[in-house]
XYZ file of N, CA and C in Angstrom:
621
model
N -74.955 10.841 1.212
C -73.712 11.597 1.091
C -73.988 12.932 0.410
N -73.308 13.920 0.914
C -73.540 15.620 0.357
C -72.320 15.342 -0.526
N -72.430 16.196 -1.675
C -71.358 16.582 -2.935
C -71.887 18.136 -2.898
N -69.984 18.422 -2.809
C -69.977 19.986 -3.438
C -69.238 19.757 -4.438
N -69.779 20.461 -5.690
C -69.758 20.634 -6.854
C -68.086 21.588 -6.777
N -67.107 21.337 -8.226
C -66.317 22.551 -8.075
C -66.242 23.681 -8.476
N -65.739 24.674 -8.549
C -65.957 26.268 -9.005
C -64.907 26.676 -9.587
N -65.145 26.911 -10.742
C -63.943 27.671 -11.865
C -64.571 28.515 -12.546
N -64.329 29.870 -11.964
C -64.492 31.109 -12.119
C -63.513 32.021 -12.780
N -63.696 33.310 -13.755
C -62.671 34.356 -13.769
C -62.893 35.110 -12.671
N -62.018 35.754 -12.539
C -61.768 37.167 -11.686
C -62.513 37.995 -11.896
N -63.273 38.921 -10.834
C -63.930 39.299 -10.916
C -65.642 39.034 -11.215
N -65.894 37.843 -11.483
C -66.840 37.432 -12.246
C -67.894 36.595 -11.405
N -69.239 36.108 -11.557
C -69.826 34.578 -10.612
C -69.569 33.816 -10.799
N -70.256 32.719 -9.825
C -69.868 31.331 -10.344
C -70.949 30.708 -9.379
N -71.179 29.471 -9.239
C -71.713 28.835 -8.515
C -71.321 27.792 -8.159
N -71.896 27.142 -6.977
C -71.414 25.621 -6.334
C -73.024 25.621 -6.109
N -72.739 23.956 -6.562
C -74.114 23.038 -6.090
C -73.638 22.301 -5.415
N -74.856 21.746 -4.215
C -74.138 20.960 -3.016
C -75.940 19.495 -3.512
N -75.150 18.999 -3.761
C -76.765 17.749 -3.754
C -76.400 16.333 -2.786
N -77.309 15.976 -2.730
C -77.595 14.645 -1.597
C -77.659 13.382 -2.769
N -76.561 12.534 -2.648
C -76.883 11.293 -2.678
C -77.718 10.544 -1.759
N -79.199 10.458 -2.183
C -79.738 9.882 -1.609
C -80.355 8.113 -1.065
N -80.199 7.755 -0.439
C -80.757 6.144 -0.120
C -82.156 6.080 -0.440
N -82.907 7.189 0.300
C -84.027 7.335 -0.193
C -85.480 7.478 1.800
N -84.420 7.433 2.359
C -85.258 7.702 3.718
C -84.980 8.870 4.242
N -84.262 9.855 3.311
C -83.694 10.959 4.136
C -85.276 12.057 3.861
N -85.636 12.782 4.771
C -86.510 14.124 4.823
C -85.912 15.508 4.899
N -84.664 15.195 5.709
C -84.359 16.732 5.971
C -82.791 16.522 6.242
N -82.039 17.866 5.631
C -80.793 17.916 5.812
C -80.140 18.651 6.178
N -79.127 19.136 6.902
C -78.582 20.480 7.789
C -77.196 20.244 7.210
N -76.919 21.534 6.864
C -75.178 21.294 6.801
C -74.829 22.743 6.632
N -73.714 23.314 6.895
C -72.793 24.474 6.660
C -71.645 24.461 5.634
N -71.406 25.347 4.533
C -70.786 25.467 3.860
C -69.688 26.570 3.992
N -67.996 25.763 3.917
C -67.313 26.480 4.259
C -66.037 27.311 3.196
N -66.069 28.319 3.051
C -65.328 28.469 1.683
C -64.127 29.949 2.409
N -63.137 29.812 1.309
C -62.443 31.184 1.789
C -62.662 32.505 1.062
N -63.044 33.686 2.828
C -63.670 35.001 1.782
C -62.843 35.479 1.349
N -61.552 35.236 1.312
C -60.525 35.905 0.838
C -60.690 36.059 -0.848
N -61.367 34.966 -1.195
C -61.209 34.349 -2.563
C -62.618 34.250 -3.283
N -63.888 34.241 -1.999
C -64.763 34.507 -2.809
C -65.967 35.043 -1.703
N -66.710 36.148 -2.416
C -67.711 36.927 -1.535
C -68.924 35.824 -2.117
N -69.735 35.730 -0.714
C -70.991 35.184 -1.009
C -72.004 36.136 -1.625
N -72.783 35.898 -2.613
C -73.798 36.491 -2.984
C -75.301 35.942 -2.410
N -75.686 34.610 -2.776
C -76.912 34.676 -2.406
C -76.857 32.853 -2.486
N -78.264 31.825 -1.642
C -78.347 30.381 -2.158
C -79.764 30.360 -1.883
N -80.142 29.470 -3.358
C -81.306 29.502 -3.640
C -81.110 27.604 -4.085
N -82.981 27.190 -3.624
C -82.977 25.833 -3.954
C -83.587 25.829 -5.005
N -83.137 24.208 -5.585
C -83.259 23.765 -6.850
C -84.565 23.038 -7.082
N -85.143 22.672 -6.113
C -86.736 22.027 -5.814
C -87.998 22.382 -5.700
N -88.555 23.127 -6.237
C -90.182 23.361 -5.656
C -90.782 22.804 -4.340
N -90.412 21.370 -4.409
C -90.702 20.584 -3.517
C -89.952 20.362 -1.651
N -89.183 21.656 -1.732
C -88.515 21.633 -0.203
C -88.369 22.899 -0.132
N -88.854 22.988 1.274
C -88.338 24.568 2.050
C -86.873 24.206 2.612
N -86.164 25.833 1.776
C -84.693 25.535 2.212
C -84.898 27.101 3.112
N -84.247 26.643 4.239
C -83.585 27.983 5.251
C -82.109 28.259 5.666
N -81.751 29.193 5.001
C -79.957 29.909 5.348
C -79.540 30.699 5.992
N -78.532 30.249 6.794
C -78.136 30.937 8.097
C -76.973 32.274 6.976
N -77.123 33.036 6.653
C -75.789 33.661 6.061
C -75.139 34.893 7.381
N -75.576 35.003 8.043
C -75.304 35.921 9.113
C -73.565 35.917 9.393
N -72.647 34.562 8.894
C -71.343 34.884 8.886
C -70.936 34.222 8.109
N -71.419 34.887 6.841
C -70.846 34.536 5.427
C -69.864 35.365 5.208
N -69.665 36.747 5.881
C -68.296 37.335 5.408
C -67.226 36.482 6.096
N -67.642 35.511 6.904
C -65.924 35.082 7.082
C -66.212 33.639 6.570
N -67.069 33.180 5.828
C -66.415 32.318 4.602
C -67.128 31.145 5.375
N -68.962 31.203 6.189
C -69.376 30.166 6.901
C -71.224 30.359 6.184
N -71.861 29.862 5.460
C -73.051 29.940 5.479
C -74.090 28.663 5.819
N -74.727 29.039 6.581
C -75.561 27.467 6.710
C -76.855 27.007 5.874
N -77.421 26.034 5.818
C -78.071 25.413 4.929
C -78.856 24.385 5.492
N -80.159 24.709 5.550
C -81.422 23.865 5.885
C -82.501 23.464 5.256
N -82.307 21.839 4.461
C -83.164 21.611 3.693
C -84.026 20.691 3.546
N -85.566 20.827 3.774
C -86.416 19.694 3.931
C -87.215 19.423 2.918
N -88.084 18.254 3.121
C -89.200 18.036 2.169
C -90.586 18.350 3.269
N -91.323 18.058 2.771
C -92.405 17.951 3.474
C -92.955 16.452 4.547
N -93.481 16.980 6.270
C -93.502 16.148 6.985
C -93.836 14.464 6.080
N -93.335 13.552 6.752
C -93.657 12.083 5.824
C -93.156 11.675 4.839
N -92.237 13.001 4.118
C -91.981 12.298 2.321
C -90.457 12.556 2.777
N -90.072 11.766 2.035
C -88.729 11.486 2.080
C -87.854 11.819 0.580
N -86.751 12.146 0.205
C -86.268 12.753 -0.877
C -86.088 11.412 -1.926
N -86.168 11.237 -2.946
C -86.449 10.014 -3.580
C -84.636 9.604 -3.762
N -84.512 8.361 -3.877
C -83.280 7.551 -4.122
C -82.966 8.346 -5.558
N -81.147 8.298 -5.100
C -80.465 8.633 -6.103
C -80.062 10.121 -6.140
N -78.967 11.096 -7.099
C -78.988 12.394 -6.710
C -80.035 13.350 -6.374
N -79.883 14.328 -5.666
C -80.990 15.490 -6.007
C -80.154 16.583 -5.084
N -80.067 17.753 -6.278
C -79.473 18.555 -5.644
C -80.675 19.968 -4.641
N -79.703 19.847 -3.318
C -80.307 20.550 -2.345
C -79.882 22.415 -2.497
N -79.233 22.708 -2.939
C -78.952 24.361 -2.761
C -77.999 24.311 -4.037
N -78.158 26.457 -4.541
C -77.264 26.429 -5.160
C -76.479 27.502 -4.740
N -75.443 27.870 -4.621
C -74.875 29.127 -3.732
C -73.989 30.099 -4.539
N -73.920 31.025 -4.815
C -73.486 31.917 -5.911
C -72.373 32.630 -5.331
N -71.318 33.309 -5.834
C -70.051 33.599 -5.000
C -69.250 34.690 -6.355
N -68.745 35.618 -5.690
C -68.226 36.406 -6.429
C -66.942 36.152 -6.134
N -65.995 35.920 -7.620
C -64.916 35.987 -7.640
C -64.137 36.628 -7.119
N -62.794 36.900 -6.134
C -61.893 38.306 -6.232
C -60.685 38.741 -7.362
N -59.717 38.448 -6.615
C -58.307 38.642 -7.541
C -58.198 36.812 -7.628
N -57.176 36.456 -8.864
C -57.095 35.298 -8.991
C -56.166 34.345 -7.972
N -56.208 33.313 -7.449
C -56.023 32.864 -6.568
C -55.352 31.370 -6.357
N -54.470 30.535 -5.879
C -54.550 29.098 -5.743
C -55.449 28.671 -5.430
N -55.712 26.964 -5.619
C -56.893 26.264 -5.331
C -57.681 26.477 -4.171
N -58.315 26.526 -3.249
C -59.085 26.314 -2.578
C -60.090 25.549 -2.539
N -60.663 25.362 -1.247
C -61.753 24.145 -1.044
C -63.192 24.885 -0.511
N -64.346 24.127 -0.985
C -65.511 24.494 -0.475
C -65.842 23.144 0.157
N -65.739 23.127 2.138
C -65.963 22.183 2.302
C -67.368 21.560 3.357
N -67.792 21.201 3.861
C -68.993 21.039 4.570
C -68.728 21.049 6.206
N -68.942 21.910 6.893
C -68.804 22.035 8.037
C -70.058 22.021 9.132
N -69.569 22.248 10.161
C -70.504 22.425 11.673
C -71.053 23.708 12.226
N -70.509 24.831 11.523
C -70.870 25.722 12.220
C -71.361 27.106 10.909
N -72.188 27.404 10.829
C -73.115 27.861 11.819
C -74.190 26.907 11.878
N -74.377 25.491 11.293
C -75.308 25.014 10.957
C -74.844 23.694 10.869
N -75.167 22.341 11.997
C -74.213 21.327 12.274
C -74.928 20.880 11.130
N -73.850 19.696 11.021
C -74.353 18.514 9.756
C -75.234 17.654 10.172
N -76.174 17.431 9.376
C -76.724 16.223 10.308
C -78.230 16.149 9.179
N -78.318 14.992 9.120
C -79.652 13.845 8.350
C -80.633 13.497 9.149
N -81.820 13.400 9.011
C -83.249 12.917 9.728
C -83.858 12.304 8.814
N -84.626 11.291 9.078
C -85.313 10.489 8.065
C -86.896 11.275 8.660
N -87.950 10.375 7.962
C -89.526 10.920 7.941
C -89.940 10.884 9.467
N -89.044 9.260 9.933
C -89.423 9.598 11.081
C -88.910 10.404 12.293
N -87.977 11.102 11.984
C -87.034 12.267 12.537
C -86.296 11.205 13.276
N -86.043 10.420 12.889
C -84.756 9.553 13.359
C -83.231 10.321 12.768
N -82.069 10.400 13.681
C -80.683 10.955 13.146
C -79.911 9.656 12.286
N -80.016 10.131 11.439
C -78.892 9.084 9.863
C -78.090 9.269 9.720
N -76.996 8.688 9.220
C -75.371 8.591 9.479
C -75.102 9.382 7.958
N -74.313 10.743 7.158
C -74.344 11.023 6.201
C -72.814 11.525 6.053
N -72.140 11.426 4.912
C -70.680 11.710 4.956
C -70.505 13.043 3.911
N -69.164 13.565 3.328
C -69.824 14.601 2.260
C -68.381 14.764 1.314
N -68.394 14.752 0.444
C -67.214 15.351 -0.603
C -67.220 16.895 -0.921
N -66.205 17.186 -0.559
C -65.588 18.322 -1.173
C -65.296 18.495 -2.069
N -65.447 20.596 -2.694
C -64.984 20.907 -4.135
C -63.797 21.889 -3.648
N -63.793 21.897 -4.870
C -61.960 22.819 -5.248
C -62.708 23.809 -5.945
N -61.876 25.339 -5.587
C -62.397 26.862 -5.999
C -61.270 27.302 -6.593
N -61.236 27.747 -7.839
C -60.235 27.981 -8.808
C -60.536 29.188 -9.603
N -60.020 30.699 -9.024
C -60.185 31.507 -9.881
C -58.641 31.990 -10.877
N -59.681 32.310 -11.886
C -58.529 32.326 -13.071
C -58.393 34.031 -13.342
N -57.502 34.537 -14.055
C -57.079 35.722 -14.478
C -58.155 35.895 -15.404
N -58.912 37.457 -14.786
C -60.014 37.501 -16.472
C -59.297 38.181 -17.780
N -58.342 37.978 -17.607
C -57.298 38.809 -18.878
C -57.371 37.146 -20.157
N -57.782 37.685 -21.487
C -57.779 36.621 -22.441
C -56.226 35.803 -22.088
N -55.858 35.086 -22.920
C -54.794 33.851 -22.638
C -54.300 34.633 -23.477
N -52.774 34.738 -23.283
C -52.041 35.188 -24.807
C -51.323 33.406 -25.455
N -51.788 33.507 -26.564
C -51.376 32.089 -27.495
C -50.125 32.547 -28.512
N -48.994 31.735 -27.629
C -48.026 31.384 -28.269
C -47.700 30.696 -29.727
N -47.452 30.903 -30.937
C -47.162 29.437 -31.645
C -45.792 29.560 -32.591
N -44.945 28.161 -32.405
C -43.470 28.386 -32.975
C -43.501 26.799 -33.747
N -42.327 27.068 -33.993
C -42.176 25.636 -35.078
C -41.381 24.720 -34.190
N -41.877 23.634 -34.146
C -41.219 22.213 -33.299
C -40.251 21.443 -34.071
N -40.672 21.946 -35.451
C -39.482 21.235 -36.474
C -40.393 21.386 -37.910
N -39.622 20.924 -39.458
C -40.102 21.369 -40.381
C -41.544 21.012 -40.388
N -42.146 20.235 -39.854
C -43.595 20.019 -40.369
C -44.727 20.403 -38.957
N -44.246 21.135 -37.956
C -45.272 20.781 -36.870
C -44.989 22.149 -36.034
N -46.421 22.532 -35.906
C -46.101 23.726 -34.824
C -47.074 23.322 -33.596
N -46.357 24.135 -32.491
C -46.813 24.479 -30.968
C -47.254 25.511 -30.657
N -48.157 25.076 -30.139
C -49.078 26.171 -30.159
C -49.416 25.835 -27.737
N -49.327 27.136 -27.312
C -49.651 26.999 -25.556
C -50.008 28.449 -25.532
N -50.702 28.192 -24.134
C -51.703 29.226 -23.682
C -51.705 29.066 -22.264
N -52.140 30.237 -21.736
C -52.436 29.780 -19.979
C -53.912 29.508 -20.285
N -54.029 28.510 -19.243
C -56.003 27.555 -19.384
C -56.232 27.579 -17.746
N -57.499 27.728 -17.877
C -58.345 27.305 -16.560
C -58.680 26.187 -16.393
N -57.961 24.967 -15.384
C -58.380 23.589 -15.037
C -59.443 23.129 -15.133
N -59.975 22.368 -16.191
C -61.177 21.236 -16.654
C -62.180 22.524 -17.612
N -61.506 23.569 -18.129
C -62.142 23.609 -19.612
C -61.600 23.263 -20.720
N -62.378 23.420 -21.574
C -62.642 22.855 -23.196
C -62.089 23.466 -23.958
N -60.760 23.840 -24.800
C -60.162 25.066 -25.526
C -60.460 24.228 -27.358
N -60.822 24.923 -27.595
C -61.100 24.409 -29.541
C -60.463 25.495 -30.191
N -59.386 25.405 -30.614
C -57.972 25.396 -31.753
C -58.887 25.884 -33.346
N -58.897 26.887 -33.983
C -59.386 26.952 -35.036
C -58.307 27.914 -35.640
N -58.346 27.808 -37.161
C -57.382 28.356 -38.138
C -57.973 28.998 -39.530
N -57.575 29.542 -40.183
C -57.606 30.147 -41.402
C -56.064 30.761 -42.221
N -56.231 29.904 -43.479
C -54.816 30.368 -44.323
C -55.307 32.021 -44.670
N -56.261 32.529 -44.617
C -56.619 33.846 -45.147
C -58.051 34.066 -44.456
N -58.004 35.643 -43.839
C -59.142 35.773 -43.092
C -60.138 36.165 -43.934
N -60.137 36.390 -45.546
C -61.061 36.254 -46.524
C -61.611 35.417 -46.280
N -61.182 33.792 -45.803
C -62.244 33.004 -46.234
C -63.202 32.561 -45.169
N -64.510 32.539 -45.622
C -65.485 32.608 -45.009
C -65.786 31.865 -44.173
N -65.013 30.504 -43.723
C -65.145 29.551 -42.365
C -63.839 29.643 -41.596
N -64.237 29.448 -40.116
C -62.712 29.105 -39.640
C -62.873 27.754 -39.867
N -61.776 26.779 -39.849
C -61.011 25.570 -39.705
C -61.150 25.077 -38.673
N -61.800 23.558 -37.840
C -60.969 23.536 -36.783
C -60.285 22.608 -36.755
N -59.139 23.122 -36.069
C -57.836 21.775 -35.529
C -57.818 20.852 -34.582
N -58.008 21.508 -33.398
C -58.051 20.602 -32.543
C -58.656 20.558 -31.126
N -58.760 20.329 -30.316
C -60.132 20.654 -28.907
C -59.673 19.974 -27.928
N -59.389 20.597 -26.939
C -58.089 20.534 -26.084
C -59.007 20.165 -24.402
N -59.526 19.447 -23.495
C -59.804 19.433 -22.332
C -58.534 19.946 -21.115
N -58.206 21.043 -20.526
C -56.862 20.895 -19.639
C -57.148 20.502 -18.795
N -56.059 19.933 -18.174
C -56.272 19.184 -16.300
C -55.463 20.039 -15.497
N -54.613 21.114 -16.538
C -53.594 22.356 -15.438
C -54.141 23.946 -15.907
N -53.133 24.997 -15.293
C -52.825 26.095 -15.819
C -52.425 26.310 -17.122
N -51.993 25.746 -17.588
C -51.667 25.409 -19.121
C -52.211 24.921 -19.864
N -52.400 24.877 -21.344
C -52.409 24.016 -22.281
C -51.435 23.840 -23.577
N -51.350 23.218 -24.431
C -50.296 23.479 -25.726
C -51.029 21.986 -26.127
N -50.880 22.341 -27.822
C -51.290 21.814 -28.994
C -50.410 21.574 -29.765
N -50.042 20.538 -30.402
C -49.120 20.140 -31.707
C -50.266 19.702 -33.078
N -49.898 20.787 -33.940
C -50.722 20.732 -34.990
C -49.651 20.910 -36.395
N -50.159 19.644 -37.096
C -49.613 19.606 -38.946
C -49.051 21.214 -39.383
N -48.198 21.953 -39.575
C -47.507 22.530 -40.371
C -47.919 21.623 -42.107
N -48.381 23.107 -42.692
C -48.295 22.648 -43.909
C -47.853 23.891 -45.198
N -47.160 23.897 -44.403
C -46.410 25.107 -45.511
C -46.533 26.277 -46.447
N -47.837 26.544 -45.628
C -48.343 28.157 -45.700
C -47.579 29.109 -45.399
N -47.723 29.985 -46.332
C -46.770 31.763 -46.079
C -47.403 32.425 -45.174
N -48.695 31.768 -44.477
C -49.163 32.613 -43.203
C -50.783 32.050 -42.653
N -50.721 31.519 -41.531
C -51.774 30.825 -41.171
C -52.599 31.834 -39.819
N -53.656 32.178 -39.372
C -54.284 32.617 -38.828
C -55.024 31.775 -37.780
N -54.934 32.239 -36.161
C -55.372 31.158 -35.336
C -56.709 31.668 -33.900
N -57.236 31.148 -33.910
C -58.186 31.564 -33.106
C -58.381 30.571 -31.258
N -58.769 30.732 -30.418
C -58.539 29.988 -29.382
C -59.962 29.706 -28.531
N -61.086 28.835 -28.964
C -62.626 29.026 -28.367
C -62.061 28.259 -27.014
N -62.813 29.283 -25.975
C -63.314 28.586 -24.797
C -64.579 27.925 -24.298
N -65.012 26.508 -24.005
C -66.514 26.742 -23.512
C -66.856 27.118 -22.314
């Protein structure tokens, strides 16, 4: 089975998708086309992750969002059981965008598996989701939920890591942290202890 990896990018910015082979362990060589929208992202370049395989790419109609992908081992050896990723493909962000898919297609470069002995193998493939975000920082909201607790929200990029840090006074020489947030949307928001400071200071890490 092929896996494309997903892509959460800013605007303007790179990113990459990895496409790897779940392998059984009889596969030698693999063909597939990768299909993405150029509206949303320009191809730059795909390079393999192996020493051990010559990869060949059709990019000749990558501006309309089709590049192909040809990747072997050497005659007789077969790719060993378990993951191994076959290409990595680099893509420039545009303006920010709804989800999109990077999905595995036929053309320019059909799908298709060969084992050592160039026999055709039956191979299926999962798709990723392409998610570019606004490269403008998040502006962070924070108000009082009631006497002891404030809210704190932000706009977030789907499946990063946001870590919440504070200071009662930017004299002092550590930030604080509060709390470390994974989002699953466009959003995030935090409920954090109010403790009855005349003025608290807040910071917003992304990884």
């Amino acid at each position: 089975r092929l896996v494309v990896s997903d892509v959460r990018v800013l605007a303007g910015q790179t990113g990459e998708a990895l496409v790897e082979l779940e392998a059984v362990g009889d596969e030698n060589a693999i063909g597939f086309s990768l299909q993405f929208d150029a509206n949303v992202l320009t191809f730059i370049e795909v390079t393999g992750d192996d020493s051990g395989t010559l990869l060949i790419a059709n990019t000749h109609f990558a501006a309309s969002g089709r590049v192909g992908v040809a990747v072997a081992r050497p005659a007789g050896v077969a790719f060993s059981p378990g993951r191994t990723r076959l290409a990595r493909l680099t893509f420039a962000a545009r303006d920010p965008a709804t989800p999109s898919s990077l999905r595995i297609g036929n053309s320019p470069l059909s799908l298709e598996a060969v084992s050592v002995e160039a026999v055709p193998l039956p191979i299926t493939w999962t798709s990723g989701t392409v998610q570019v975000s606004s490269s403008e920082k998040p502006k962070l909201t924070v108000e009082r939920s009631n006497a002891s607790e404030l809210v704190l929200r932000w706009e977030a990029v789907p499946g990063r890591t946001y870590r919440l840090m504070s200071k009662g006074n930017l004299n002092e020489p550590e930030w604080r942290r509060e709390r470390e947030l994974t989002t699953t949307g466009t959003s995030g928001s935090m409920r954090i202890p109010w403790r009855g400071e005349a003025q608290r200071y807040f910071i917003l890490q992304a990884d």
